[in-house]
Coordinates of C-alpha atoms and ligand atoms in Angstrom, one line a residue:
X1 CA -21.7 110.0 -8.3
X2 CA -24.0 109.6 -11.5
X3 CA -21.4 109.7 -14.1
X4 CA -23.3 108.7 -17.7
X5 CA -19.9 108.5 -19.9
X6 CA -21.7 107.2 -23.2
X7 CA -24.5 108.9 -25.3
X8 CA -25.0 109.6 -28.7
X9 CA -26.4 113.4 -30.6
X10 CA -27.7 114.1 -34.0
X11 CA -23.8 114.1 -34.8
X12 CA -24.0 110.5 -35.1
X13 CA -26.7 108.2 -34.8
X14 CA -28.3 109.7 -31.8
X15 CA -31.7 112.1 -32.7
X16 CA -30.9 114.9 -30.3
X17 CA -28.4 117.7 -30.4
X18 CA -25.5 117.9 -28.1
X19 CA -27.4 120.9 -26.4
X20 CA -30.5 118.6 -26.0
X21 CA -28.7 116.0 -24.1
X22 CA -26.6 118.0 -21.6
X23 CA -30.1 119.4 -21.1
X24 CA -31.8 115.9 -20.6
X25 CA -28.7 115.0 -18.4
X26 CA -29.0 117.6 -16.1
X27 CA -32.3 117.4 -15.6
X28 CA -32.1 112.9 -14.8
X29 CA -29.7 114.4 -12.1
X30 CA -26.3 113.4 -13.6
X31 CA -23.1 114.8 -12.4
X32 CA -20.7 113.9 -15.0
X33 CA -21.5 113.5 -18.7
X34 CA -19.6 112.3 -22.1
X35 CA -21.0 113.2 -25.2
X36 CA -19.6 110.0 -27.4
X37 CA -20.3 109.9 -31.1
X38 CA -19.3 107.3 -33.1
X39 CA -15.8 108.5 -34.9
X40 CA -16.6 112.1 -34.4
X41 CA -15.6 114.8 -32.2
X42 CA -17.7 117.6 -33.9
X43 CA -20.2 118.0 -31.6
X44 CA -17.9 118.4 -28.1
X45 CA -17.9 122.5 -28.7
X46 CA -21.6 122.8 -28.1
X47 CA -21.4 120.0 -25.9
X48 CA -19.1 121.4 -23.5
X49 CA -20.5 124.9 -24.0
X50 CA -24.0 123.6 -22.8
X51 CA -23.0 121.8 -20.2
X52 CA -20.5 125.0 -18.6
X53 CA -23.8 126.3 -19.0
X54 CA -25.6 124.3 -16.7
X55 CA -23.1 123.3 -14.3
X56 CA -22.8 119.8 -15.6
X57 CA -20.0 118.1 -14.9
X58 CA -18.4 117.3 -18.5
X59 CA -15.4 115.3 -20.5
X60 CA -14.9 115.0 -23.9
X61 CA -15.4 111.8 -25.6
X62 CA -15.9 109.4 -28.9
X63 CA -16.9 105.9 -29.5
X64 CA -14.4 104.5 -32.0
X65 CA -15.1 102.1 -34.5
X66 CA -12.7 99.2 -34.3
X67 CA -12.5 95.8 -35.6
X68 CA -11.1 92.6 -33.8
X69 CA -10.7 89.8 -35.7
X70 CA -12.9 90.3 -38.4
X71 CA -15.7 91.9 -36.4
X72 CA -16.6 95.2 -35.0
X73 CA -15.7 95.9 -31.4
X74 CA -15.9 99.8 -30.0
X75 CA -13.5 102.1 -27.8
X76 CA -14.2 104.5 -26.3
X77 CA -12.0 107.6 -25.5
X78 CA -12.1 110.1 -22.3
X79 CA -10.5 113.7 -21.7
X80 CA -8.3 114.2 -25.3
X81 CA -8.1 117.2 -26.3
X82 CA -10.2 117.3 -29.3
X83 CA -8.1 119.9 -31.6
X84 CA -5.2 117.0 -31.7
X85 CA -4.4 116.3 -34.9
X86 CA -3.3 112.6 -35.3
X87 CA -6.7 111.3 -33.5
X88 CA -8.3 114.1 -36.0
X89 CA -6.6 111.9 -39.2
X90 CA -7.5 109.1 -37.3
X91 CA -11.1 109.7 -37.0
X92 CA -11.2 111.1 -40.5
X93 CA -10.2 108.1 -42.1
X94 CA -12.6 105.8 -40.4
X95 CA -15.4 108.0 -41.5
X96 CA -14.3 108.2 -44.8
X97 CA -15.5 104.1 -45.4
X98 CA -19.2 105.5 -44.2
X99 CA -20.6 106.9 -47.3
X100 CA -19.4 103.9 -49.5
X101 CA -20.5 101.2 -47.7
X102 CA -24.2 103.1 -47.1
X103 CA -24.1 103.2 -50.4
X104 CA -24.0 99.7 -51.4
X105 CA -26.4 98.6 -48.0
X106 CA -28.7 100.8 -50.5
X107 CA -28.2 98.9 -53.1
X108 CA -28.4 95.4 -51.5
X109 CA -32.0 96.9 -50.0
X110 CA -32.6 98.0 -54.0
X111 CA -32.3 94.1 -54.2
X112 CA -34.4 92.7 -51.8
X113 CA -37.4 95.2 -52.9
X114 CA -36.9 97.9 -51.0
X115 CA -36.6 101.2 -53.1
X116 CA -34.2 104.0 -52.2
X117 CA -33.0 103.3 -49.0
X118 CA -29.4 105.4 -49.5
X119 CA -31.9 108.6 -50.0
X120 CA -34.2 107.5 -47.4
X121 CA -31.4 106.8 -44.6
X122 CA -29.7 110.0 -45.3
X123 CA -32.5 111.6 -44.9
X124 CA -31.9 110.8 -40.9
X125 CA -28.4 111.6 -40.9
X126 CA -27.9 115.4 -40.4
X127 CA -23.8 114.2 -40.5
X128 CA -24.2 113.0 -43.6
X129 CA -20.0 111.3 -42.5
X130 CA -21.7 109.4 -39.7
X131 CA -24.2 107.8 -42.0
X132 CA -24.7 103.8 -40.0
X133 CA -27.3 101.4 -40.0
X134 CA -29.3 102.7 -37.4
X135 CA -30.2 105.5 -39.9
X136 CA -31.4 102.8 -42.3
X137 CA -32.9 100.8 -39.7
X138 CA -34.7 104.4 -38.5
X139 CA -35.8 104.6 -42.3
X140 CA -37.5 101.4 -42.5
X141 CA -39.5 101.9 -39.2
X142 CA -40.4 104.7 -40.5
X143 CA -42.2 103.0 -43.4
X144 CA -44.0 101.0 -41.4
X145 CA -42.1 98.1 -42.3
X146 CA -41.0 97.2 -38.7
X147 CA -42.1 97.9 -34.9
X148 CA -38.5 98.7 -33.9
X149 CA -34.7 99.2 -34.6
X150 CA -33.7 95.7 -33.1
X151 CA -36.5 94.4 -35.2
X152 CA -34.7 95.6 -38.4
X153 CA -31.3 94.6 -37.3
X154 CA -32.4 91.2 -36.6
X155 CA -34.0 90.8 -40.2
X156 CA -31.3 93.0 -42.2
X157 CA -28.3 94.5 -40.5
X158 CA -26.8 92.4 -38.5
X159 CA -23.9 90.0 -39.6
X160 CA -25.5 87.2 -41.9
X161 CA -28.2 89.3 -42.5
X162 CA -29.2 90.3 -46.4
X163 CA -28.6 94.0 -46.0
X164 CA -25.5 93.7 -43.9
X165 CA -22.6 95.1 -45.5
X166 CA -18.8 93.7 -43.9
X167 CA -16.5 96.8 -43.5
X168 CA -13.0 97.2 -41.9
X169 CA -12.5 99.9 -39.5
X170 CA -9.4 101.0 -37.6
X171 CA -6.9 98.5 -35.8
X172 CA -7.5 98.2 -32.3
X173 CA -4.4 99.5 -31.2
X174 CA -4.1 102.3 -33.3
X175 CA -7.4 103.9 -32.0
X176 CA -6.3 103.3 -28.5
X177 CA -2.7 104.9 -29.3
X178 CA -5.1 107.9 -31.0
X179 CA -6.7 108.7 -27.7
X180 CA -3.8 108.4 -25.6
X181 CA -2.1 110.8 -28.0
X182 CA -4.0 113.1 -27.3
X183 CA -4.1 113.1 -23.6
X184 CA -7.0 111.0 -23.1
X185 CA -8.0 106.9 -21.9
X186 CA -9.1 104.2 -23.8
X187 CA -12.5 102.4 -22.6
X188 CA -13.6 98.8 -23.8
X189 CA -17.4 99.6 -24.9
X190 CA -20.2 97.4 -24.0
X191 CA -18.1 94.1 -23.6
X192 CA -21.7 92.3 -23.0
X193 CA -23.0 92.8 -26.6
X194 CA -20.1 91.4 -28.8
X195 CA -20.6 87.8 -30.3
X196 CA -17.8 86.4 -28.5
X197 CA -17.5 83.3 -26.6
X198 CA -15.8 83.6 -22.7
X199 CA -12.4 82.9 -24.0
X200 CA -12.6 85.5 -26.8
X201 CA -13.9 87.9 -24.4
X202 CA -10.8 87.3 -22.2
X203 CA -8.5 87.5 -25.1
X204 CA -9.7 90.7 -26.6
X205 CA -9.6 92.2 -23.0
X206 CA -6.2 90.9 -22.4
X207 CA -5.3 92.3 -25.7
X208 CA -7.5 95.7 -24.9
X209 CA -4.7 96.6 -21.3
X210 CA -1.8 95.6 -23.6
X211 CA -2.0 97.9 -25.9
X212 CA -3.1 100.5 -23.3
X213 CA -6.5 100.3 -23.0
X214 CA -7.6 101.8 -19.5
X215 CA -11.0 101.1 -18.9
X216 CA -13.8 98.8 -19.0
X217 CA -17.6 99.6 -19.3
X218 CA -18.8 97.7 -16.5
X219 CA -22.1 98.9 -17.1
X220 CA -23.9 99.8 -20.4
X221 CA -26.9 100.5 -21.7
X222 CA -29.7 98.0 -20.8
X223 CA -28.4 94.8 -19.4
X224 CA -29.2 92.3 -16.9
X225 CA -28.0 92.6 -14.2
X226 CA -26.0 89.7 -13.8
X227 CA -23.7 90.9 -16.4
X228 CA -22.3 93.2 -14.5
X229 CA -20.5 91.5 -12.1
X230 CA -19.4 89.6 -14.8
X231 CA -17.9 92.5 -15.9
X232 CA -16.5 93.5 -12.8
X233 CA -14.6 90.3 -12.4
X234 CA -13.1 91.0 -16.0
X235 CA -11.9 94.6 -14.9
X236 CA -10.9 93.2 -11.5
X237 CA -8.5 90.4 -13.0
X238 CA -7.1 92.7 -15.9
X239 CA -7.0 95.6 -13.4
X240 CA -9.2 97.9 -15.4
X241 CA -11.0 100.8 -14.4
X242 CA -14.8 100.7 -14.4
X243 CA -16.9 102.4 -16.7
X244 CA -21.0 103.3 -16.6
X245 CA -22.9 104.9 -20.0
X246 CA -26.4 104.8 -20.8
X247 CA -25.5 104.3 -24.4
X248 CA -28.7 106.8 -25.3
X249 CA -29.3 107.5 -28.6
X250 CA -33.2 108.9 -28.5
X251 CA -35.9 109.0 -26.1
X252 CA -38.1 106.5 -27.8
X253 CA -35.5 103.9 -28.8
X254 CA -32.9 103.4 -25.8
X255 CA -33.8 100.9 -23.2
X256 CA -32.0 103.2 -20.5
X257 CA -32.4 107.0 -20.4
X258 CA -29.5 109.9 -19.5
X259 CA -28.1 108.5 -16.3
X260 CA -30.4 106.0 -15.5
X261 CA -28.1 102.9 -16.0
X262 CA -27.5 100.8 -13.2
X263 CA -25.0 101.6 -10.6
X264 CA -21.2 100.2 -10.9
X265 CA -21.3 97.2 -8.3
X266 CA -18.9 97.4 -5.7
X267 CA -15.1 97.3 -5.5
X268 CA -13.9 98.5 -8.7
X269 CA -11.6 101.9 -9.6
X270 CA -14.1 103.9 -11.2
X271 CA -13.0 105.8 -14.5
X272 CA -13.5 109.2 -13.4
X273 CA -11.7 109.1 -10.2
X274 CA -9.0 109.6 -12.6
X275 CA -10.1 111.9 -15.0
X276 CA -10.1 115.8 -14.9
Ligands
AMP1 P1 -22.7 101.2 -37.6 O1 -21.6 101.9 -36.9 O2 -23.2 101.9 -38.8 O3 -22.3 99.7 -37.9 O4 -23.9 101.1 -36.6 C1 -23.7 100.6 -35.3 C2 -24.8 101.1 -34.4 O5 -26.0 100.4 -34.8 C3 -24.6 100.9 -32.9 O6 -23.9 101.9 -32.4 C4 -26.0 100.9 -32.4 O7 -26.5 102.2 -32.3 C5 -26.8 100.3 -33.6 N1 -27.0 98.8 -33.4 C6 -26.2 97.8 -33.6 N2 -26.8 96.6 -33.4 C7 -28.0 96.9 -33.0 C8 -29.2 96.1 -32.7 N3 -29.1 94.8 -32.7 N4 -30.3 96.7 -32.4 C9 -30.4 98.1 -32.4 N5 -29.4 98.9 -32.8 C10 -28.2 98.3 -33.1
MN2 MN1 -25.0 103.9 -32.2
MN3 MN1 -21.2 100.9 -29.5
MN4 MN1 -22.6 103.9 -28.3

């Protein structure tokens, strides 16, 4: 089963359309496929329309902008229904910070030399909502003034770093209670890439299944290997489903294409055995 529950379209960060990916996840042979913008469910009509299409296996999904203790940690959610209205609100309200805070990482560019950034970014945000640092990071690449995204992250985005901007998004428990609202589950993103030590990881995990978190991405993205079985003993002891996403976001950027991650090691529940 080549299940690739985490990408990103044109209706976040990502540079394709939702069309484009179930397109590009078809053809790397996957069999089930979660269209996952950050805090946005706008693009899951032509997402699940394109995938019927194609007889591609397909759930809806979102990546949910959280923050744990003063930093940002994601969730994602699987199989809501995307017309319910709380997880709408829900949603709605963490985009609405977006605009704001691009705003002033425009101005702290303005700053440090770098002349209209805000215009410049949205200029690579068709969703003008889901305006994020990778469309400033984008920007700046674009300029020549960097080989790569994780090149401008390192220099300006990240947390310490000149540009960066500190924002508050939803509670972690809320966005869980959002998704299982509306029907869906509630999946720890990416556990590898959070600037935690062991013990926080355990603790945010532990905190994760109590408030009814479901799932953990086992696999995500690019990572070494080892990790995953790291992460499989994690899901193991807090008796967590397994997840596995690509994390794409455009065909020259993402370490691993459309359902190209590594497998899920062995012995866990996978995810999907439970979903619809
Ligand atoms: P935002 O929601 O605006 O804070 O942006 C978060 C997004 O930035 C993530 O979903 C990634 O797509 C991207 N990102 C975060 N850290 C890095 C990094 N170190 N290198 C490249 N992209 C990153
Ligand atoms: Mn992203
Ligand atoms: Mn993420
Ligand atoms: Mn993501």
């Amino acid at each position: 089963m080549n299940a690739d529950l985490h990408s990103h379209s044109t209706v976040s960060d990502g540079v394709l359309g939702p069309e484009e990916l179930a397109l590009r996840a078809f053809r790397n042979g996957v069999d089930l496929w979660a269209l996952t913008d950050h805090d946005d469910t706008s693009g899951l009509d032509l997402a699940r329309a394109a995938a019927e299409e194609l007889g591609l296996g397909w759930v809806s999904g979102v990546e949910i902008s959280v923050t744990w203790r003063g930093q940002a940690v994601h969730v994602l959610g699987y199989g809501f229904d995307p017309q319910d209205v709380t997880l709408e609100a829900g949603l709605c309200a963490v985009r609405a910070g977006r605009a704001e805070r691009a705003k002033r990482i425009g101005a702290l560019f303005e700053d440090l030399g770098i002349r209209d950034a805000y215009a410049g970014a949205m200029r690579f945000a068709p969703n003008p909502d889901s305006i994020g640092r990778t469309h400033f990071a984008r920007l700046l690449v674009e300029r020549g003034l960097f080989r790569d995204l994780q090149s401008v992250f390192d220099a300006y985005l990240k947390p310490g770093r000149p540009a960066y901007v500190p924002h508050t998004w939803a509670e972690m428990g809320a966005a869980v209670q959002w998704i299982r609202g509306a029907g869906g589950v509630a999946v720890l993103a990416h556990p590898t890439r959070y600037r935690l030590s062991g013990a926080e990881l355990l603790e945010l995990c532990a905190q994760f299944a109590d408030c009814g978190g479901t799932g953990i991405e086992v696999v995500s993205g690019p990572q070494r290997p080892q990790y995953a079985s790291a992460m499989a003993k994690i899901a193991r002891h807090f008796d967590l489903d397994a997840s596995r996403g690509s994390d794409f976001h455009a065909p020259l950027e993402s370490g691993v294409d459309l359902g190209r991650a590594q497998a899920l090691p062995d012995g866990l529940r996978p995810l999907w055995e439970r979903l619809p």
